[in-house]
XYZ file of C-alpha atoms in Angstrom:
749
model
C 164.851 50.134 146.175
C 165.254 48.339 142.835
C 163.203 45.424 144.151
C 160.435 47.807 145.175
C 160.342 49.448 141.770
C 160.314 46.095 140.018
C 157.411 44.968 142.182
C 155.506 48.180 141.525
C 155.954 47.954 137.745
C 154.698 44.357 137.740
C 151.700 45.407 139.789
C 150.930 48.353 137.535
C 151.163 46.142 134.476
C 148.953 43.518 136.073
C 146.434 46.026 137.319
C 146.363 47.806 133.984
C 145.611 44.626 132.164
C 143.001 43.552 134.697
C 141.441 46.990 134.988
C 141.308 47.278 131.224
C 139.788 43.837 131.027
C 138.125 44.469 127.711
C 140.876 45.690 125.409
C 140.358 42.549 123.374
C 137.999 39.601 123.308
C 139.593 36.573 124.973
C 139.314 32.867 124.271
C 139.284 31.161 127.669
C 137.621 28.192 129.360
C 134.237 29.019 130.903
C 135.374 27.757 134.310
C 136.328 29.925 137.277
C 138.766 27.297 138.579
C 140.974 27.469 135.521
C 143.937 29.817 135.303
C 143.198 33.521 135.064
C 143.478 35.584 131.917
C 147.007 36.294 130.759
C 148.215 38.611 128.045
C 149.042 35.639 125.832
C 145.389 34.621 125.865
C 144.122 37.938 124.536
C 142.996 38.021 120.947
C 141.056 40.301 118.618
C 137.313 39.853 118.193
C 136.352 39.346 114.543
C 133.476 41.447 113.237
C 130.148 39.739 113.852
C 127.444 39.062 111.323
C 124.076 40.537 112.249
C 122.159 40.054 108.991
C 122.419 38.101 105.747
C 122.179 39.365 102.216
C 119.071 38.400 100.249
C 119.487 35.725 97.570
C 120.407 36.993 94.124
C 119.786 35.722 90.601
C 116.509 34.016 91.430
C 115.275 32.084 88.399
C 111.786 30.624 88.085
C 110.634 28.148 85.447
C 108.158 29.604 82.981
C 105.957 27.034 81.274
C 108.506 24.219 81.546
C 106.681 21.688 83.740
C 103.093 20.447 83.745
C 102.489 20.292 87.474
C 105.304 22.184 89.148
C 107.412 25.325 89.083
C 111.110 25.112 89.838
C 113.028 27.911 91.541
C 116.781 28.312 91.900
C 119.027 31.017 93.310
C 122.638 31.746 94.153
C 123.940 30.703 97.549
C 124.037 33.305 100.314
C 127.156 33.306 102.452
C 126.545 32.037 106.004
C 122.953 31.010 105.212
C 121.761 27.598 106.357
C 118.155 27.710 105.171
C 115.951 29.745 102.874
C 112.372 30.920 103.319
C 110.151 30.917 100.207
C 107.010 33.004 99.804
C 104.597 32.918 96.870
C 101.874 35.168 95.496
C 99.268 33.787 93.073
C 97.897 36.208 90.490
C 94.761 35.406 88.491
C 94.073 36.977 85.110
C 91.573 39.814 84.932
C 88.659 39.928 82.491
C 91.056 41.052 79.752
C 93.534 38.263 80.432
C 96.045 40.662 81.993
C 98.052 40.038 85.156
C 98.669 42.679 87.814
C 101.863 42.682 89.866
C 101.241 41.290 93.360
C 101.200 43.460 96.455
C 103.493 42.687 99.349
C 100.523 41.440 101.358
C 99.667 38.868 98.656
C 102.714 36.731 99.461
C 102.272 33.693 101.705
C 104.934 31.378 103.106
C 105.065 28.016 101.322
C 108.241 26.676 102.951
C 110.206 28.111 105.873
C 113.144 25.736 105.816
C 114.730 24.959 102.450
C 118.284 23.692 102.875
C 119.380 23.865 99.240
C 119.481 26.648 96.636
C 116.660 25.170 94.603
C 113.064 24.268 95.276
C 110.242 22.563 93.415
C 106.834 24.064 94.084
C 104.325 21.334 93.256
C 101.175 23.075 92.082
C 99.282 20.034 90.776
C 99.940 16.455 91.842
C 98.654 13.122 90.512
C 98.530 14.506 87.000
C 97.866 11.125 85.409
C 95.075 10.271 87.849
C 93.159 13.544 87.905
C 90.219 13.784 85.552
C 90.067 16.878 83.363
C 93.395 18.074 84.781
C 93.952 20.056 81.578
C 91.109 22.389 82.590
C 92.498 23.195 86.045
C 92.526 26.953 86.655
C 96.103 26.687 87.911
C 97.236 26.677 84.290
C 95.932 30.208 83.864
C 97.602 31.643 86.974
C 100.929 33.414 87.412
C 103.093 32.560 90.408
C 105.485 35.111 91.894
C 108.224 34.162 94.356
C 110.501 35.943 96.789
C 113.165 34.372 98.975
C 115.044 35.304 102.126
C 118.071 33.662 103.710
C 118.293 32.529 107.313
C 120.678 30.932 109.772
C 118.633 29.797 112.739
C 121.646 28.333 114.506
C 123.257 31.755 114.734
C 119.967 33.631 114.437
C 120.654 35.560 111.251
C 118.135 36.411 108.569
C 118.035 38.503 105.431
C 117.194 42.124 106.034
C 115.441 42.011 102.665
C 113.887 39.627 100.153
C 115.046 38.801 96.681
C 113.482 41.335 94.292
C 110.160 40.533 92.606
C 110.732 40.795 88.842
C 109.640 39.148 85.600
C 112.293 36.488 86.221
C 110.671 35.521 89.524
C 107.274 34.941 87.906
C 106.519 31.397 86.772
C 103.680 29.406 85.251
C 102.823 25.840 84.333
C 103.233 24.122 80.979
C 99.606 23.791 79.776
C 97.979 21.148 77.651
C 96.728 22.056 74.172
C 93.317 23.690 74.450
C 90.189 23.587 72.269
C 90.877 20.199 70.722
C 88.277 19.443 68.036
C 87.676 16.432 65.772
C 85.498 16.064 62.709
C 82.197 14.436 63.442
C 80.884 12.956 60.219
C 82.383 15.454 57.787
C 84.035 12.731 55.713
C 83.675 9.049 54.954
C 87.327 8.151 55.533
C 88.967 10.997 57.415
C 88.804 12.643 60.825
C 90.655 15.919 61.144
C 91.852 16.939 64.615
C 92.735 20.557 65.449
C 93.911 22.344 68.621
C 95.344 25.622 69.834
C 99.116 25.921 69.714
C 101.109 25.888 72.963
C 103.953 28.364 73.402
C 107.421 26.808 72.956
C 106.058 23.385 71.953
C 108.349 21.649 69.458
C 105.927 18.854 68.621
C 102.543 17.377 69.467
C 101.590 13.772 70.234
C 98.206 12.466 69.064
C 96.350 9.700 70.911
C 93.177 7.817 69.943
C 90.911 5.563 71.991
C 87.438 4.086 71.854
C 86.221 5.667 75.099
C 86.906 8.729 77.193
C 87.866 6.835 80.325
C 91.610 6.807 79.659
C 94.151 8.118 77.186
C 94.128 5.963 74.054
C 96.959 4.646 71.908
C 99.605 6.876 70.392
C 98.947 7.240 66.657
C 101.094 10.112 65.391
C 103.227 13.177 66.139
C 103.393 16.488 64.287
C 105.825 19.386 64.402
C 105.264 22.269 66.767
C 104.619 24.572 63.826
C 101.395 22.685 63.068
C 98.185 22.430 65.019
C 96.235 19.838 63.048
C 96.370 16.184 62.082
C 94.161 14.104 59.737
C 93.474 10.526 60.774
C 92.654 8.198 57.871
C 89.894 5.756 58.764
C 89.697 2.272 57.251
C 86.401 1.291 55.685
C 85.648 -1.247 58.406
C 85.955 1.485 61.064
C 83.853 4.111 59.360
C 81.019 5.314 61.544
C 82.843 4.269 64.727
C 83.360 6.916 67.376
C 86.878 7.714 68.553
C 88.184 9.919 71.338
C 91.290 11.948 70.561
C 93.728 13.709 72.897
C 96.783 15.834 72.174
C 99.919 16.447 74.243
C 102.458 19.210 73.707
C 106.174 18.461 73.965
C 109.035 20.857 74.732
C 112.531 20.665 73.279
C 113.817 19.063 76.499
C 111.296 16.224 76.127
C 108.868 17.444 78.790
C 105.312 16.444 77.916
C 102.189 18.318 78.911
C 99.207 16.546 80.379
C 96.752 15.389 77.712
C 94.250 17.956 76.466
C 90.515 17.441 76.495
C 88.977 14.429 74.768
C 87.673 15.302 71.322
C 84.963 13.017 70.011
C 85.305 12.246 66.304
C 84.048 9.794 63.715
C 83.757 9.426 59.977
C 80.487 8.958 58.143
C 79.243 5.588 57.049
C 77.427 4.943 53.802
C 73.720 5.472 54.296
C 74.170 7.845 57.234
C 71.109 9.996 57.987
C 70.987 13.751 57.921
C 71.858 15.654 61.052
C 68.878 17.310 62.750
C 68.196 20.850 61.594
C 67.000 24.002 63.349
C 68.713 23.062 66.589
C 68.250 25.900 69.039
C 67.956 26.759 72.740
C 64.488 28.047 73.421
C 64.462 31.311 75.362
C 68.009 30.573 76.331
C 69.457 34.076 76.476
C 69.283 34.860 80.164
C 65.605 34.056 80.472
C 65.674 31.055 82.800
C 67.463 30.700 86.124
C 67.774 26.916 86.524
C 67.551 25.036 83.190
C 67.915 25.283 79.420
C 65.601 23.668 76.864
C 66.988 22.476 73.527
C 64.752 21.869 70.496
C 65.225 20.578 66.927
C 63.235 19.433 63.926
C 62.195 15.841 63.340
C 64.376 13.582 61.175
C 62.628 10.843 59.174
C 64.052 7.745 57.509
C 62.711 4.589 55.905
C 65.842 2.568 56.755
C 65.178 1.932 60.416
C 64.298 3.438 63.768
C 65.434 7.022 64.345
C 66.737 8.205 67.695
C 68.731 11.245 68.775
C 71.731 11.974 70.945
C 72.197 15.378 72.568
C 75.701 16.671 73.387
C 77.048 19.951 74.767
C 80.225 21.918 75.300
C 80.669 25.095 77.314
C 82.537 28.378 77.358
C 84.915 26.986 79.991
C 85.416 23.479 78.599
C 85.458 22.516 74.940
C 85.142 18.802 75.725
C 81.903 17.224 74.514
C 79.677 15.696 77.144
C 76.601 13.567 76.502
C 73.387 15.094 77.819
C 71.098 12.259 76.733
C 71.099 9.405 74.220
C 68.403 7.141 72.723
C 65.921 10.001 72.511
C 62.831 8.753 70.682
C 62.086 10.086 67.191
C 58.942 11.887 68.274
C 60.710 13.720 71.112
C 62.426 16.828 69.799
C 62.797 18.810 72.989
C 65.027 18.107 76.012
C 65.457 20.208 79.149
C 68.977 20.271 80.555
C 68.978 20.846 84.307
C 72.708 20.299 84.712
C 73.689 23.885 83.991
C 75.373 26.579 86.047
C 74.990 30.343 86.044
C 77.792 32.313 84.441
C 78.588 29.750 81.691
C 77.557 29.637 78.045
C 76.504 26.228 76.733
C 76.576 24.998 73.123
C 74.371 22.077 72.074
C 74.682 19.522 69.253
C 72.189 16.909 68.101
C 73.030 13.712 66.242
C 70.623 11.407 64.425
C 71.041 7.635 64.828
C 69.317 4.995 62.648
C 69.081 1.430 63.953
C 68.212 -1.139 61.237
C 66.603 -4.559 61.524
C 69.976 -6.142 62.290
C 70.462 -3.713 65.208
C 73.270 -2.026 63.301
C 73.544 1.684 63.991
C 74.371 4.416 61.514
C 75.053 7.930 62.823
C 74.749 11.324 61.240
C 77.251 14.084 61.616
C 76.761 16.499 64.523
C 74.600 19.507 63.882
C 76.694 22.562 62.932
C 75.675 24.473 66.038
C 78.937 25.173 67.850
C 80.435 28.593 68.733
C 81.949 28.973 65.241
C 78.752 28.232 63.337
C 76.469 30.808 61.754
C 73.586 29.761 64.007
C 74.959 28.399 67.286
C 72.600 26.520 69.579
C 73.768 28.555 72.522
C 72.119 29.317 75.847
C 72.916 30.614 79.308
C 71.089 31.170 82.548
C 70.171 34.573 83.866
C 73.317 35.113 85.932
C 74.558 37.581 88.527
C 77.761 39.467 87.810
C 80.721 37.132 88.077
C 83.347 39.792 88.837
C 82.643 42.048 91.819
C 84.829 44.067 94.128
C 84.374 46.737 96.734
C 86.402 49.840 97.479
C 86.205 52.869 99.742
C 83.524 55.436 99.110
C 83.864 59.195 99.142
C 83.153 59.314 102.888
C 84.043 57.120 105.830
C 80.433 55.898 105.972
C 80.206 54.795 102.343
C 81.620 52.166 100.010
C 81.746 51.783 96.244
C 80.499 48.478 94.820
C 81.965 47.636 91.409
C 81.042 44.863 88.984
C 81.468 43.794 85.398
C 78.827 42.689 82.911
C 77.109 39.370 83.590
C 77.559 36.707 80.966
C 75.525 37.268 77.805
C 75.046 41.005 78.286
C 75.865 41.586 74.600
C 72.821 39.549 73.504
C 70.268 41.651 75.351
C 68.028 44.079 73.486
C 67.035 45.637 76.814
C 70.034 46.332 79.073
C 70.241 44.570 82.384
C 69.409 46.264 85.649
C 70.676 45.215 89.049
C 69.538 44.789 92.621
C 72.163 45.377 95.299
C 71.629 43.575 98.592
C 73.274 44.128 101.964
C 73.415 42.385 105.310
C 75.116 42.849 108.645
C 75.781 39.100 108.844
C 77.307 36.897 106.187
C 74.709 34.127 106.265
C 71.660 36.119 107.346
C 68.891 37.519 105.167
C 69.971 40.136 102.660
C 67.790 43.168 102.006
C 67.711 45.329 98.894
C 69.554 48.624 99.340
C 69.344 49.629 95.682
C 66.528 48.316 93.490
C 66.443 48.100 89.676
C 69.631 50.100 89.465
C 70.540 51.001 85.904
C 74.268 51.786 85.819
C 75.689 54.588 83.746
C 79.116 54.678 82.159
C 81.822 52.275 83.273
C 84.968 53.377 85.033
C 88.431 53.253 83.480
C 88.825 49.572 84.384
C 85.544 48.538 82.760
C 83.457 48.301 85.933
C 79.976 49.543 86.671
C 79.815 51.178 90.085
C 77.521 52.546 92.735
C 78.287 54.269 96.021
C 76.224 53.098 98.986
C 76.131 53.390 102.724
C 78.671 51.045 104.308
C 77.438 47.649 105.452
C 79.151 44.406 106.409
C 78.294 42.287 103.340
C 76.950 42.860 99.834
C 75.586 40.706 96.976
C 74.204 41.603 93.532
C 71.517 40.113 91.302
C 70.724 40.775 87.648
C 67.300 41.878 86.377
C 66.542 41.107 82.716
C 64.150 42.845 80.328
C 61.267 40.652 81.523
C 61.943 41.678 85.142
C 63.175 38.223 86.033
C 65.861 38.163 88.691
C 68.943 35.975 88.818
C 70.323 34.248 91.871
C 72.507 36.354 94.128
C 76.196 36.768 93.376
C 79.112 35.809 95.544
C 79.438 37.762 98.779
C 81.818 40.684 99.012
C 82.731 42.697 102.069
C 84.544 46.000 102.497
C 88.074 45.901 103.816
C 88.035 46.931 107.464
C 89.785 50.164 108.344
C 93.311 50.047 109.685
C 93.772 49.476 113.416
C 94.797 52.473 115.482
C 97.386 53.007 118.210
C 99.695 50.287 116.942
C 102.531 50.021 119.441
C 105.536 47.714 119.706
C 107.470 47.357 122.957
C 111.058 48.566 123.199
C 113.306 46.634 125.604
C 110.203 46.161 127.722
C 109.142 43.805 130.487
C 105.526 43.516 129.358
C 102.747 41.636 131.144
C 103.452 37.910 130.952
C 107.113 38.570 130.115
C 108.244 35.856 132.531
C 106.471 33.216 130.451
C 108.755 33.749 127.468
C 112.367 32.787 126.913
C 114.967 34.748 124.964
C 116.115 33.514 121.561
C 119.601 32.187 120.874
C 120.947 35.725 120.677
C 119.537 36.418 124.162
C 116.814 38.746 122.873
C 113.353 38.582 124.425
C 110.092 38.867 122.434
C 108.362 42.070 121.402
C 104.710 42.648 122.229
C 102.653 44.454 119.588
C 99.334 45.963 120.643
C 96.655 47.910 118.798
C 93.096 49.157 119.093
C 90.223 48.347 116.762
C 89.375 50.938 114.131
C 86.926 53.505 115.446
C 83.418 52.038 115.297
C 84.604 48.705 113.829
C 85.578 45.279 115.085
C 87.376 43.511 112.207
C 87.198 39.750 111.970
C 90.937 39.492 112.498
C 94.395 40.886 111.916
C 97.580 39.940 110.101
C 100.948 40.961 111.543
C 103.967 41.870 109.406
C 107.561 42.663 110.389
C 110.523 44.248 108.626
C 113.828 45.920 109.422
C 112.787 48.639 106.967
C 110.012 51.171 107.200
C 108.850 50.869 103.621
C 109.343 47.319 102.342
C 110.348 43.691 102.935
C 107.570 43.023 105.436
C 107.035 39.355 106.174
C 103.783 37.849 107.418
C 104.242 36.426 110.919
C 100.944 34.616 111.562
C 99.627 31.682 109.551
C 95.956 32.543 110.141
C 94.333 35.890 111.016
C 94.415 36.677 114.733
C 90.852 36.790 116.003
C 89.417 38.103 119.266
C 92.766 39.552 120.389
C 94.450 42.922 120.079
C 98.019 41.892 120.733
C 100.704 39.653 119.303
C 103.896 38.351 120.899
C 106.686 38.256 118.330
C 109.082 35.549 119.463
C 111.491 36.553 116.754
C 113.954 33.689 116.523
C 116.323 35.772 114.400
C 116.173 39.001 116.416
C 119.610 40.535 116.931
C 120.763 42.868 119.712
C 120.799 46.422 118.432
C 118.376 45.782 115.563
C 115.159 47.760 115.218
C 112.029 46.125 113.804
C 108.984 47.772 112.217
C 105.542 46.226 112.592
C 102.493 46.541 110.382
C 99.077 45.342 111.565
C 96.488 44.816 108.807
C 92.755 44.391 109.426
C 90.964 41.595 107.549
C 87.310 40.669 107.181
C 85.752 37.237 107.581
C 86.310 36.551 103.867
C 90.050 36.934 104.405
C 90.219 40.217 102.527
C 91.990 43.272 103.856
C 94.880 45.535 102.975
C 94.483 48.447 105.376
C 97.097 48.712 108.071
C 99.204 51.231 109.915
C 101.893 52.877 107.782
C 105.350 52.833 109.416
C 106.444 55.535 106.983
C 104.016 57.947 108.650
C 104.838 56.912 112.203
C 107.034 59.856 113.239
C 106.845 58.769 116.903
C 108.152 55.284 116.052
C 105.317 53.679 117.993
C 105.186 50.713 115.612
C 108.921 50.153 115.917
C 110.070 47.733 118.583
C 112.882 45.587 119.857
C 113.165 43.007 122.590
C 114.816 43.319 125.980
C 118.214 41.659 126.410
C 119.281 39.171 129.037
C 121.618 40.682 131.622
C 124.574 38.830 130.104
C 123.792 40.091 126.603
C 123.206 43.611 127.887
C 126.722 43.567 129.332
C 128.204 42.290 126.057
C 126.569 45.101 124.094
C 127.577 47.694 126.695
C 131.099 46.260 126.690
C 131.520 47.091 122.993
C 131.553 50.798 123.833
C 133.849 50.265 126.829
C 136.252 48.183 124.763
C 136.236 50.707 121.923
C 136.898 53.577 124.322
C 139.979 51.934 125.851
C 141.527 51.339 122.454
C 141.776 55.130 122.111
C 144.036 55.499 125.165
C 147.789 55.813 124.596
C 149.417 55.483 128.055
C 147.995 52.077 128.783
C 149.446 50.770 125.524
C 153.047 51.869 126.259
C 155.597 49.062 126.114
C 157.424 50.221 129.233
C 155.285 49.577 132.304
C 156.451 52.697 134.158
C 155.433 54.752 131.134
C 151.870 53.609 131.724
C 151.698 55.843 134.805
C 150.041 59.206 134.426
C 146.743 60.506 133.146
C 145.066 61.391 129.878
C 141.605 62.142 128.499
C 140.169 60.877 125.200
C 136.929 61.904 123.532
C 134.044 59.695 122.554
C 133.519 59.363 118.834
C 130.101 60.958 119.196
C 130.010 62.484 122.662
C 131.778 62.941 126.012
C 135.120 61.762 127.330
C 137.035 58.991 129.104
C 139.509 60.084 131.802
C 142.388 57.691 132.587
C 144.758 57.889 135.564
C 147.277 55.241 136.713
C 149.368 55.750 139.838
C 151.228 53.930 142.583
C 149.175 53.671 145.723
C 151.025 52.413 148.819
C 152.512 49.038 147.937
C 150.055 48.597 145.135
C 148.594 50.479 142.252
C 145.317 52.152 141.341
C 143.731 52.979 138.012
C 140.864 55.413 137.512
C 138.657 55.136 134.391
C 135.950 57.813 134.423
C 133.277 58.157 131.709
C 131.456 61.424 131.254
C 128.564 61.529 128.760
C 130.519 59.051 126.633
C 129.176 57.591 123.342
C 130.876 55.945 120.370
C 128.002 54.456 118.364
C 124.604 55.464 117.010
C 121.703 53.053 117.057
C 121.718 51.261 113.717
C 124.591 53.552 112.653
C 121.982 56.252 112.091
C 122.525 59.639 113.679
C 118.772 60.300 113.749
C 118.205 57.307 116.029
C 120.313 58.511 118.974
C 123.169 56.936 120.925
C 123.477 53.183 121.314
C 125.060 53.368 124.808
C 125.558 56.723 126.595
C 127.824 56.072 129.608
C 128.544 57.932 132.834
C 130.536 56.582 135.800
C 133.747 54.765 136.711
C 135.383 51.393 136.149
C 138.284 51.720 138.656
C 140.786 49.107 139.888
C 143.030 48.645 142.959
C 145.448 45.791 143.747
C 148.158 44.957 146.294
C 151.757 43.782 145.803
C 150.543 40.215 145.261
C 148.455 41.334 142.338
C 145.181 40.674 144.140
C 142.453 43.243 144.428
C 139.095 44.363 143.162
C 137.420 46.622 140.702
C 134.896 49.053 142.081
C 132.426 51.793 141.353
C 129.783 51.628 138.611
C 128.451 53.132 135.395
C 124.962 54.117 134.305
C 123.803 53.980 130.713
C 121.040 55.469 128.650
C 120.374 54.986 124.941
C 118.836 51.975 123.264
C 119.256 49.741 126.331
C 119.224 51.762 129.577
C 120.820 50.178 132.646
C 123.834 50.110 134.919
C 126.960 48.025 135.534
C 128.367 47.622 139.060
C 132.032 46.537 139.441
C 132.204 46.150 143.239
C 132.255 42.348 143.157
C 134.769 41.794 140.354
C 137.929 40.130 141.700
C 141.562 40.573 140.638
C 143.718 37.479 141.175
C 147.469 37.342 140.580
C 147.318 40.541 138.605
C 144.402 39.645 136.334
C 140.609 39.418 136.305
C 139.959 36.101 137.964
C 136.585 35.849 139.640
C 133.442 37.447 140.913
C 130.729 39.056 138.894
C 129.351 42.272 137.503
C 126.132 43.587 138.976
C 123.863 44.451 136.046
C 120.532 46.225 136.201
C 118.601 46.718 132.953
C 115.693 49.102 132.402
C 113.222 50.094 129.720
C 113.048 53.541 128.137
C 110.707 54.748 130.895
C 113.118 53.755 133.645
C 111.207 50.643 134.733
C 113.495 47.839 135.890
C 113.639 44.683 133.774
C 116.418 42.808 135.615
C 117.718 44.118 138.933
C 121.226 43.448 140.228
C 121.762 40.408 138.027
C 125.090 38.675 138.720
C 126.882 38.488 135.393
C 129.854 36.147 135.507
C 133.248 37.855 135.200
C 133.977 35.907 132.022
C 130.989 37.410 130.162
C 132.309 39.919 127.673
C 135.598 38.046 127.424
C 134.383 35.111 125.305
C 135.583 34.669 121.778
C 132.210 35.278 120.119
C 132.198 34.503 116.406
């Protein structure tokens, strides 16, 4: 009798431990021929990471480097790489900078392995001509960073915040460098605009403008001028000056523009007078004509040199030299609409010995009382387009063309439209005289919607400028945006799961009603309202679907998708709004492999068994009996252990059982909602089987069949689980998949 009882208690203990296979996660060899699980092998599963924190304390250099911006941030625990996105903001007409929208950010590097990064904006600084004038120096660069671990498939659920500290800019060269041109016999004064944070300036002088000259002096950062003393033998010689700014850490800017300068020489002629641009205030559309009065001299042959600067570049450029004395008018064809030009004329006397003596430049620059200034009749340079008051209209907005303040008769405008970007444009509003400007300083007109628009300017003489740049309305947002949810979509078999055993999500949408946008951009986030990241490098064209092979997708994580329509010019900000999607159509998540489905299901099973008390008794005979425990959220688990013949049997029955919400959010529903049995029977030798099955609904519907799980020597030791997974509509994804008995027992860290 004692032997029988001892045998029974061993069997009950063995069966209990095999039937309750998932009390703990177990570290065992993945080989069915190795020894079976024993109690000594059981160990607790550490909590798993599913997402990383975003980087903190992001610092961006602000005017510290001439060609690059440096970013640094604090390390994120468990991160292996960092993803950097950048938005470039240009100044508006008032020199102000708007904060970037989320859609303005583009990926510049997906895999940064350190906690610092150098974003090279301009390269070959010493080899690039006129690098000082590059528009990049006027831009602001915003950055945001996320952390990733592609080995374990983790990513930040958010980005680093976009703040003033994450906005950077380049260290510019001194602007508006000027040098005296014949104002003194023995001095040339050089001036420039101060550069923020500069502690000193370096002055260079050369005899041509092909390369930076020799260093001649430095001045403190509090000054913005230097006077170069010219020896008598060098008077009358032309020099080209450049200035660099220097920071306290020794960083030097690129050289500023060349400034032509020279001192007078005894016997120098007078500069030409009455220099002017004839009919230069928005009268012509292709050229500007400069005139001046004749200069006479009895000391030699008189010629002229014509120079110019512009409103975008203060550097002097030679228009023409060796102009004969009797020619006092030159037409400059090398001019561009939208730019003001300033002209200067210099007299040159060549004596019998071929020695040249030059006058000063005419005082006709932007600071003079009578500037020799001109500009072409130009279209508006700043144009945008917004929605109109109805779905069939748009509002075209533009700012004043260059030189508007000089006109006695206000400009009028022609607005052109076309259905094709490069086709003929027809006038849709002729000789439009705008009224008051809007709050942002724009003229505006509401017109019937068309694909493309351009604007021309009409002056007081009814001359018309060239057409402006092309603008196009942003396409309307796509409709019926839908993301699959644990779905076997068409073509599913062509895709593999990621390292976390999660399959891709398919996002589909329909074109806006009555529109076919040029393309679409796809964004994804784990939040409804923010942290969306752009998934495609170029707009998707001629398709209305996207397969998101999310390499960092985690089981149990929901993803929100935003699809934004763009036009052929790359503009577009209208997309579906996940905040308004009460049906969660734009929210999706990938199907799981059968093995991963069982692991996720097993979390609820394992958690439920930890609530039982009888099975945890130290005395094996005390484990006999029955009890019922409640699910944390719903239902119950019934446990019964009893002797059956010369063996033992354990019943584990789940009724409407649930322990976890999806995403820990009660509004999302149950993660796994279980009904069914996981029962066990074994003989006196400790061999037997588990049997029966469970069905699950919730985030990942499916079923687990235990009929083929083997018990060997009193422990789980072979066979497989039969797993069937389904989508939310009950369609089968994987049917009767054989999941190895070890799955769910690995030590998964």
